[in-house]
Coordinates of C-alpha atoms and ligand atoms in Angstrom, one line a residue:
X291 CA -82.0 -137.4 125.7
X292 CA -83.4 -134.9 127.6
X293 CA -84.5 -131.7 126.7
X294 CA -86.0 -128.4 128.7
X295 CA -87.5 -125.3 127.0
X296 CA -86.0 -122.0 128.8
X297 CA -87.7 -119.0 127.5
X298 CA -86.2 -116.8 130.2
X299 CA -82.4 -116.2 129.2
X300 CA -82.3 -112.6 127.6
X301 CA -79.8 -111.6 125.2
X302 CA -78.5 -109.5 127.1
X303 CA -77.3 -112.9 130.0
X304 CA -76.2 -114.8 127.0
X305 CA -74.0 -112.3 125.8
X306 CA -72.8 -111.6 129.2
X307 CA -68.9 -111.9 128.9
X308 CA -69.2 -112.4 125.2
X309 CA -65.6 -112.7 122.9
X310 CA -65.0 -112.7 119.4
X311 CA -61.9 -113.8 118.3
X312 CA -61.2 -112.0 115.2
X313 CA -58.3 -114.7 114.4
X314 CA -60.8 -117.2 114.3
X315 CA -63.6 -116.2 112.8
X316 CA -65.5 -117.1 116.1
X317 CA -67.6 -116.3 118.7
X318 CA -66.0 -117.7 121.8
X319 CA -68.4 -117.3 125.2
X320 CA -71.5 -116.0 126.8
X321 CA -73.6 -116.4 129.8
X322 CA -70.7 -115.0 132.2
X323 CA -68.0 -117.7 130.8
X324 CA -70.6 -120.7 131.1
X325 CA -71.7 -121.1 127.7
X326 CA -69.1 -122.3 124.8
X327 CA -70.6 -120.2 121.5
X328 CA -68.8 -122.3 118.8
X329 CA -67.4 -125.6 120.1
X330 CA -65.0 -127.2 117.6
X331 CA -67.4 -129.2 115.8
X332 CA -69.1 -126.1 114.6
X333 CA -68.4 -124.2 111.6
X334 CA -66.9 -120.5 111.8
X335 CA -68.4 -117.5 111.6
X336 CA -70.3 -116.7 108.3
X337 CA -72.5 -114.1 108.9
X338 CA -70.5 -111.2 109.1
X339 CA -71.5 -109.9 105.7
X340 CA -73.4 -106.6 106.7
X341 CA -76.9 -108.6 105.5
X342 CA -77.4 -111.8 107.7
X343 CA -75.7 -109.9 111.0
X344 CA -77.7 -107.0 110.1
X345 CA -80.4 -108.9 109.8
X346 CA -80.3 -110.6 113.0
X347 CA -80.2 -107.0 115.4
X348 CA -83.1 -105.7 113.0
X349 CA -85.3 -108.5 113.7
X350 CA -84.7 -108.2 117.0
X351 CA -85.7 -104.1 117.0
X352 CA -88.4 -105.1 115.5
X353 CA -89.6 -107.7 118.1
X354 CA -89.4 -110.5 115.6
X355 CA -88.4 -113.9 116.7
X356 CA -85.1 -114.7 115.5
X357 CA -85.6 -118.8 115.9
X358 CA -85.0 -121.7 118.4
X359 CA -81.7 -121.7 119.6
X360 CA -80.4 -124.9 120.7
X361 CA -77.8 -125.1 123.9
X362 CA -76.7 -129.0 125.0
X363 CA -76.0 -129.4 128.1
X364 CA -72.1 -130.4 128.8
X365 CA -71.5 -130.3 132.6
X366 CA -73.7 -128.5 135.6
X367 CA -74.0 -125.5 134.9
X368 CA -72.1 -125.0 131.2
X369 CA -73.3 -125.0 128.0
X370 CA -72.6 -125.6 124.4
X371 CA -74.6 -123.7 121.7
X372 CA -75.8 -126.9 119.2
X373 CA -77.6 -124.6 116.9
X374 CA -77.8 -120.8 116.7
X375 CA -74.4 -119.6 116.8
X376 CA -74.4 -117.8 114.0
X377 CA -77.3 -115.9 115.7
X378 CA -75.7 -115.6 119.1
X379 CA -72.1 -114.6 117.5
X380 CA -74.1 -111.6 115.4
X381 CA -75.6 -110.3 118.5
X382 CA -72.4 -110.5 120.7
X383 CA -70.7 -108.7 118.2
X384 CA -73.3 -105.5 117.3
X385 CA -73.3 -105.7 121.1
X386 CA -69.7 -105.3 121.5
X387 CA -69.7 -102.4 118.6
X388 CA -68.2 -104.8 115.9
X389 CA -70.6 -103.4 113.1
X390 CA -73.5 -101.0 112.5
X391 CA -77.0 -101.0 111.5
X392 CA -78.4 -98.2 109.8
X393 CA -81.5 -96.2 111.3
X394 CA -84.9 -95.6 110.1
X395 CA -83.2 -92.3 108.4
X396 CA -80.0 -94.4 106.7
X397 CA -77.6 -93.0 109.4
X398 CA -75.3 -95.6 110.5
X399 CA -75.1 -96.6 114.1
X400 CA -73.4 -98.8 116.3
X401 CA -75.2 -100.4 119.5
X402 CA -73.9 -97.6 121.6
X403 CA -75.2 -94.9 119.3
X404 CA -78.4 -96.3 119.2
X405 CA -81.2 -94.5 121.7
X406 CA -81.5 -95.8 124.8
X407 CA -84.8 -97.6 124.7
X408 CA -83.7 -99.4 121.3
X409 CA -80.8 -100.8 123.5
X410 CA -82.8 -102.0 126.4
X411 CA -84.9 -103.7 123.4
X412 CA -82.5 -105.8 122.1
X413 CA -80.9 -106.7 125.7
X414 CA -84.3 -107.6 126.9
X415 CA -85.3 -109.5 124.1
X416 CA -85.7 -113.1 125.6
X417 CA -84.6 -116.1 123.4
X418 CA -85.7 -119.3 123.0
X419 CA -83.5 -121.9 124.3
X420 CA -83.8 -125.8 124.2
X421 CA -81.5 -127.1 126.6
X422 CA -80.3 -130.7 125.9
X423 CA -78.4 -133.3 127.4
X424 CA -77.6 -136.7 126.9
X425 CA -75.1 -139.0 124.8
X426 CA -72.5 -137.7 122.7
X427 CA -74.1 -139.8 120.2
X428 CA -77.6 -138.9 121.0
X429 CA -76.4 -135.2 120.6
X430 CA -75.1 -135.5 117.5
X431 CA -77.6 -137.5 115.8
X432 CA -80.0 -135.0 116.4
X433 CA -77.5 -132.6 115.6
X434 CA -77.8 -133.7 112.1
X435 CA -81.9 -133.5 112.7
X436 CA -82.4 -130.0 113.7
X437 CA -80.1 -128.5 111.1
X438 CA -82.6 -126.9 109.6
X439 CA -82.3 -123.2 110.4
X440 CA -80.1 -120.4 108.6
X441 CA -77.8 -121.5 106.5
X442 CA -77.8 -125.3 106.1
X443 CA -74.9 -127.2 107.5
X444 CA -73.5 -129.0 103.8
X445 CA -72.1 -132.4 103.8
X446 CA -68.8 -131.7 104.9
X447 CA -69.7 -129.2 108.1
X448 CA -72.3 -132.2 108.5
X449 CA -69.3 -134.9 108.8
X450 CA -66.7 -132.5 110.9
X451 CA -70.0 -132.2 113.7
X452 CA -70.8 -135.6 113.9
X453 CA -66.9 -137.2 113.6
X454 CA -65.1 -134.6 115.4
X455 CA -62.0 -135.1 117.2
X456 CA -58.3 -135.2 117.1
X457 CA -58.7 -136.0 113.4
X458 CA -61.2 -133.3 112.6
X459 CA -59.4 -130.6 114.3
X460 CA -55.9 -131.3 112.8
X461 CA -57.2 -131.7 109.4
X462 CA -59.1 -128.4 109.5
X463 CA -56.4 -126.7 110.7
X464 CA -54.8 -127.6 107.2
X465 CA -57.0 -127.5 104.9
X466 CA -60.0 -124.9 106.3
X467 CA -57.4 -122.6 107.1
X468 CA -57.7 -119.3 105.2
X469 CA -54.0 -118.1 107.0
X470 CA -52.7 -121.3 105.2
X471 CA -49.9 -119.7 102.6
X472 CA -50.5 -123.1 100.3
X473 CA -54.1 -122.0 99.2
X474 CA -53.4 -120.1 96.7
X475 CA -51.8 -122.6 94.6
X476 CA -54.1 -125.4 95.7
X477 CA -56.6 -123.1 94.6
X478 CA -55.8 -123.3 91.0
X479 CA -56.9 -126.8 91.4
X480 CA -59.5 -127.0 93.8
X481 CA -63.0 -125.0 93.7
X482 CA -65.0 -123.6 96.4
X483 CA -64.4 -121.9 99.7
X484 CA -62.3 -123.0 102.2
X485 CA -64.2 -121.6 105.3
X486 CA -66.8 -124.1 104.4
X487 CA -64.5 -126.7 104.2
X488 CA -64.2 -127.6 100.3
X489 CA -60.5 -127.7 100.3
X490 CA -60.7 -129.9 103.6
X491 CA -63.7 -132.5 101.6
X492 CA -61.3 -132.4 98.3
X493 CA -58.4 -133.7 99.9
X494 CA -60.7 -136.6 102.1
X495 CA -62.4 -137.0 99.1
X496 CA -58.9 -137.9 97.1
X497 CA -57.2 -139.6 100.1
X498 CA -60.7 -142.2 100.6
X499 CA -61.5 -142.3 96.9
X500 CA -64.7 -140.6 97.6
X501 CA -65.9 -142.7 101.0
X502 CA -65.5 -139.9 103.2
X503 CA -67.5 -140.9 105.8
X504 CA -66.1 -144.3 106.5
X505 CA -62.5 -143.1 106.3
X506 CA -63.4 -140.3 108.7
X507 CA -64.8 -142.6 111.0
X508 CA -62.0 -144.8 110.8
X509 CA -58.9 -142.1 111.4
X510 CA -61.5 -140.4 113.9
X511 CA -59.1 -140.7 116.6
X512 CA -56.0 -140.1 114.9
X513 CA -54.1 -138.1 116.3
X514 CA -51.7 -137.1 113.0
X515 CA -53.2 -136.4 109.1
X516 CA -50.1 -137.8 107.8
X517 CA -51.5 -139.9 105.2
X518 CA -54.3 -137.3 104.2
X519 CA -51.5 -134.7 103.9
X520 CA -49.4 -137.0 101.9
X521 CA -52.1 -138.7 99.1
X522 CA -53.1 -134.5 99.1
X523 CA -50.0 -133.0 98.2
X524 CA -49.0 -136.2 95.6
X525 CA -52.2 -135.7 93.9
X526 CA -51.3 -131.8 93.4
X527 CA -47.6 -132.2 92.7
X528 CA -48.2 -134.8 89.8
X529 CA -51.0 -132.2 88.6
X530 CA -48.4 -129.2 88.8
X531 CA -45.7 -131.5 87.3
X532 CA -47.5 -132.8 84.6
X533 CA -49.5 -129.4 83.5
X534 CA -47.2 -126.6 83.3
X535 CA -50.1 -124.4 82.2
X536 CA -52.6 -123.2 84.7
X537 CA -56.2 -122.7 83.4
X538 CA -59.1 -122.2 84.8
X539 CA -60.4 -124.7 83.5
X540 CA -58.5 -126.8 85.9
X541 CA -60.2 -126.1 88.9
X542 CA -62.6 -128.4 90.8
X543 CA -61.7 -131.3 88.2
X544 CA -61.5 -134.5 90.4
X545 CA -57.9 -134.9 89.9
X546 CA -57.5 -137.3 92.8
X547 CA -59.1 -140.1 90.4
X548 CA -57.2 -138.8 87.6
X549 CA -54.3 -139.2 89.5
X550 CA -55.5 -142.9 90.4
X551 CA -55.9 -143.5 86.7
X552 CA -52.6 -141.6 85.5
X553 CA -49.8 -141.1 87.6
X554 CA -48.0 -144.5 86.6
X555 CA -47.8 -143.0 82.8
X556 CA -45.0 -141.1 81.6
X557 CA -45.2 -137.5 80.1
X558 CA -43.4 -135.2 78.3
X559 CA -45.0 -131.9 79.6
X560 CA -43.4 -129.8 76.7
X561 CA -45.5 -132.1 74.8
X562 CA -48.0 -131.8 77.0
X563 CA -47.9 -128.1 77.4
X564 CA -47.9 -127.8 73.4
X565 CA -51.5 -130.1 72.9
X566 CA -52.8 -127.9 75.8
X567 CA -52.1 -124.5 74.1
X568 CA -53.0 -126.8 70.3
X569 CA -56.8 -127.8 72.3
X570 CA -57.7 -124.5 74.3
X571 CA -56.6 -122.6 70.9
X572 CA -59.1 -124.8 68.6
X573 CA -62.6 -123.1 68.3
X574 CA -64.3 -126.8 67.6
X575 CA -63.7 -127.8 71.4
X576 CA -67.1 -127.3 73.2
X577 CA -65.7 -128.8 76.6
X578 CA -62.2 -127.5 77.6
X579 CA -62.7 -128.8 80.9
X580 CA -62.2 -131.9 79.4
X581 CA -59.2 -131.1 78.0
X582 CA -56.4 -132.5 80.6
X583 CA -58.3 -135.9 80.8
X584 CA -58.1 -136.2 76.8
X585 CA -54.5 -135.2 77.1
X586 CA -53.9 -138.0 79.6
X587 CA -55.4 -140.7 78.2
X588 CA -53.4 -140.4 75.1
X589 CA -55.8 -138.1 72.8
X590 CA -57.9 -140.8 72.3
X591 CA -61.2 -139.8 73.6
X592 CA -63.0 -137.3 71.8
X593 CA -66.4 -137.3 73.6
X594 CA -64.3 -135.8 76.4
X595 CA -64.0 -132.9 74.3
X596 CA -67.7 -132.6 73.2
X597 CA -66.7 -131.4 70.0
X598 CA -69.3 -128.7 68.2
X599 CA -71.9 -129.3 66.1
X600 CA -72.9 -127.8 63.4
X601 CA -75.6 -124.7 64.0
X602 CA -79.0 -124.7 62.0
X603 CA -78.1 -121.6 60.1
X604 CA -74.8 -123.5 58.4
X605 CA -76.7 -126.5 58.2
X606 CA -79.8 -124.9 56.2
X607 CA -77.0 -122.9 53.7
X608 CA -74.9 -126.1 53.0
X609 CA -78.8 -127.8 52.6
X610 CA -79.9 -125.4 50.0
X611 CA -76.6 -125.3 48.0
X612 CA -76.6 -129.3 48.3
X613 CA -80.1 -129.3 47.2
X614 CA -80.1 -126.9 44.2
X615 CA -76.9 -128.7 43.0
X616 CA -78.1 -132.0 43.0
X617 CA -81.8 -130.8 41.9
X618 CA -79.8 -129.6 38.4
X619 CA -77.5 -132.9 38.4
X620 CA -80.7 -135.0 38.2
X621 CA -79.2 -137.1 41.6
X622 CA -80.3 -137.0 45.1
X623 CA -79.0 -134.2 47.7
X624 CA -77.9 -136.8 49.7
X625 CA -73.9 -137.5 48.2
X626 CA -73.6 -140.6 49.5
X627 CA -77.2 -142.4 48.3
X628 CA -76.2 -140.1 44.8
X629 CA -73.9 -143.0 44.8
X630 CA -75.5 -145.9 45.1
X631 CA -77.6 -148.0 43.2
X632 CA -81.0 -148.2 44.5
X633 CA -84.0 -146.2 44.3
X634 CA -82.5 -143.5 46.4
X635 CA -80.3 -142.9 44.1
X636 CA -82.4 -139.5 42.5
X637 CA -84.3 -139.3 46.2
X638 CA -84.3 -135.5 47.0
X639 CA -84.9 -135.4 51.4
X640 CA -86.6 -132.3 53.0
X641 CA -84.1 -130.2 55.4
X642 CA -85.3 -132.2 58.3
X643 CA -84.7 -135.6 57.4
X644 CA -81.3 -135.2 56.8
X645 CA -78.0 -134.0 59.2
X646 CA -74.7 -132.3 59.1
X647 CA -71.2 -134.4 59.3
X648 CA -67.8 -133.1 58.9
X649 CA -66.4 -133.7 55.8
X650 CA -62.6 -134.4 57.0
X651 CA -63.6 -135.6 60.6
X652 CA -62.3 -133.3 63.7
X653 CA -60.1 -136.1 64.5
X654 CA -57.9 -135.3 61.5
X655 CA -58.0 -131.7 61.4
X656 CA -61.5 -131.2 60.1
X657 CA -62.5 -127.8 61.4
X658 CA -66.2 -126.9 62.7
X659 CA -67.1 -124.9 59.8
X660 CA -69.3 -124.2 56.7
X661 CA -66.8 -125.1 54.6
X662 CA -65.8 -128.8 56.4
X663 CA -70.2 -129.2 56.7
X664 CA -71.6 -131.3 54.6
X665 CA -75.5 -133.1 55.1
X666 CA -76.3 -136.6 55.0
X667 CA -79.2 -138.6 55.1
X668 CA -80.6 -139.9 58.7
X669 CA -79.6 -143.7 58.2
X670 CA -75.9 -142.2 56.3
X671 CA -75.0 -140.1 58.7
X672 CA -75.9 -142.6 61.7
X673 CA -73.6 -145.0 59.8
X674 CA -70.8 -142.7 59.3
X675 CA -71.0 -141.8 63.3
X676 CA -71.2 -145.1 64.4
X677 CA -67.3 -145.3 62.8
Ligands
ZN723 ZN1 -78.0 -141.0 52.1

């Protein structure tokens, strides 16, 4: 691969001809219609959030550098922009009056409001360009190097650069599509932001059972999503069908490997519905995210649930009545060694040697509380939790 450092382009050549489309979310062209701003393999525009853009012009006023910007080299004479495109796209757009900055004296003002020898600053302002070329493969390997700058490409941005295609751009036109009416309801399910592709790595995620990268280099060429389409909306119908609630609770839970574990199982989801409401409604459930698995598997699993434990206030009360109790009876405050026969039998233990356990366990209705709290000794309790 080749590259060549061009430290003579100003801002205001780059952004010569420069489009946003709005639809989009993109910066389309600069350079008079030779450079490409955001080729398909790049993410869309995130920086329009009145900070980052801002940011951009008011380093630029100020004559700071605003990084390496990285074009490749596609054909004579036309570019792609590698890296920097979210820099490039803020500039075209304060350029072409898309937002405001505000002035030394807070007053808001667009590029064409701004005095004139502010404006010649920022078009003058040269960048600096690397200028690649080489191997698709060459590119995009060091694609993955350089992306260092800004905001970090994450995994799944990562994955649409280096295996873009046919695949890639049907896919994202499903699932990375913010116009797509079928978010909302996937979005009771699914966590995350769809601009940055979390809805598209959910549904590869399900569809490979978690090896995206080999299944997106297998269907690279594809020139349908059929099967990705068809595993994502079976995973979410079963969910919907299943669940009739819709909790929060639910999102971002890897339901494609429930689904794997699950789907052949029948439910009753009145039944269903009722040990939801019964779960999210009971006080001694520390994890209701774990809720729907427990539910699935047949109530079986309690650790699921992480059930709560007793605080140290409740333990220390139930420790001192215990202890005064058994101090007057002559016996030890531990119920169970009280019991038995050996020379524990009158052993009184300090607050620290000893632990709380449900009296009726959780399991069986056993609430949580002071009055279901009773404390054992270390090696009783450890033998009544190993049941
Ligand atoms: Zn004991």
């Amino acid at each position: 691969m080749i590259t060549r450092l061009n430290i003579d382009l100003t801002v205001e050549k780059v952004c010569e001809g420069f489009v946003y489309n709005e639809y989009e979310g993109k910066g389309l062209f600069g350079l008079a219609g030779k450079l490409v701003i955001q080729p398909e393999y790049q993410r869309n525009y995130i920086y329009a959030d009145g900070k980052k853009d801002v940011a951009v012009i008011q380093s630029l006023l100020k004559g700071y550098p605003i990084g390496l910007i990285y074009f490749t080299k596609v054909a004579e004479d036309k570019f792609e922009i590698l890296d920097g495109q979210q820099r490039i796209t803020s500039i075209g757009r304060f350029l072409t009056m898309k937002f405001p900055i505000s002035d030394d004296r807070g007053i808001q003002r667009y590029f064409r409001g701004l005095a004139e020898d502010l404006q010649r600053k920022i078009l003058d302002t040269k960048l600096t360009i690397y200028e690649c070329s080489g191997t698709e493969s060459e590119i995009k390997e060091w694609f993955r190097t350089i992306n260092i700058a800004g905001v970090p490409l994450n995994d799944q941005e990562l994955l649409n650069a280096i295996f873009s295609g046919p695949f890639v751009t049907l896919a994202k036109a499903e699932f990375s599509n913010s116009q797509n009416a079928n978010i909302q309801k996937w979005s009771a399910y699914i966590g995350g932001d769809v601009k940055r592709q979390d809805f598209l790595r959910t549904a590869l995620m399900w569809v490979s059972k978690g090896n995206i990268d080999d299944y997106m280099g297998r269907h690279r060429y594809d020139t349908d999503i059929n099967e990705l389409k068809t595993y994502f909306n079976s995973v979410i119908d079963w969910v919907s069908s299943v669940f009739l609630d819709v909790k929060p609770q639910m999102r971002g839970l890897n339901w494609g490997e429930l689904y794997e574990r699950f789907h052949a199982n029948a439910y009753d989801p009145n039944d269903v519905h009722e040990k939801v409401s019964k779960l999210f409604a009971d006080f001694s459930v520390g994890n209701p995210k774990g809720i729907f698995e427990y539910i699935l598997g047949g109530c079986v699993d309690t650790k699921l649930l992480e059930i709560r434990v007793f605080d140290d206030r409740t333990k220390q009360v139930v420790y001192e009545r215990q202890t005064a109790e058994a101090k007057e009876k002559g016996i030890s405050n531990c119920p169970l060694c009280a019991l038995g026969r050996d020379s524990n039998q009158r052993r009184i233990y300090k607050l620290k040697e000893m632990d709380a356990d449900h009296v009726t366990a959780w399991s069986r209705g056993g609430a949580t509380d002071i009055g279901n709290c009773t404390m054992l000794c270390a090696t009783h309790n450890r033998a009544k939790g190993n049941k």
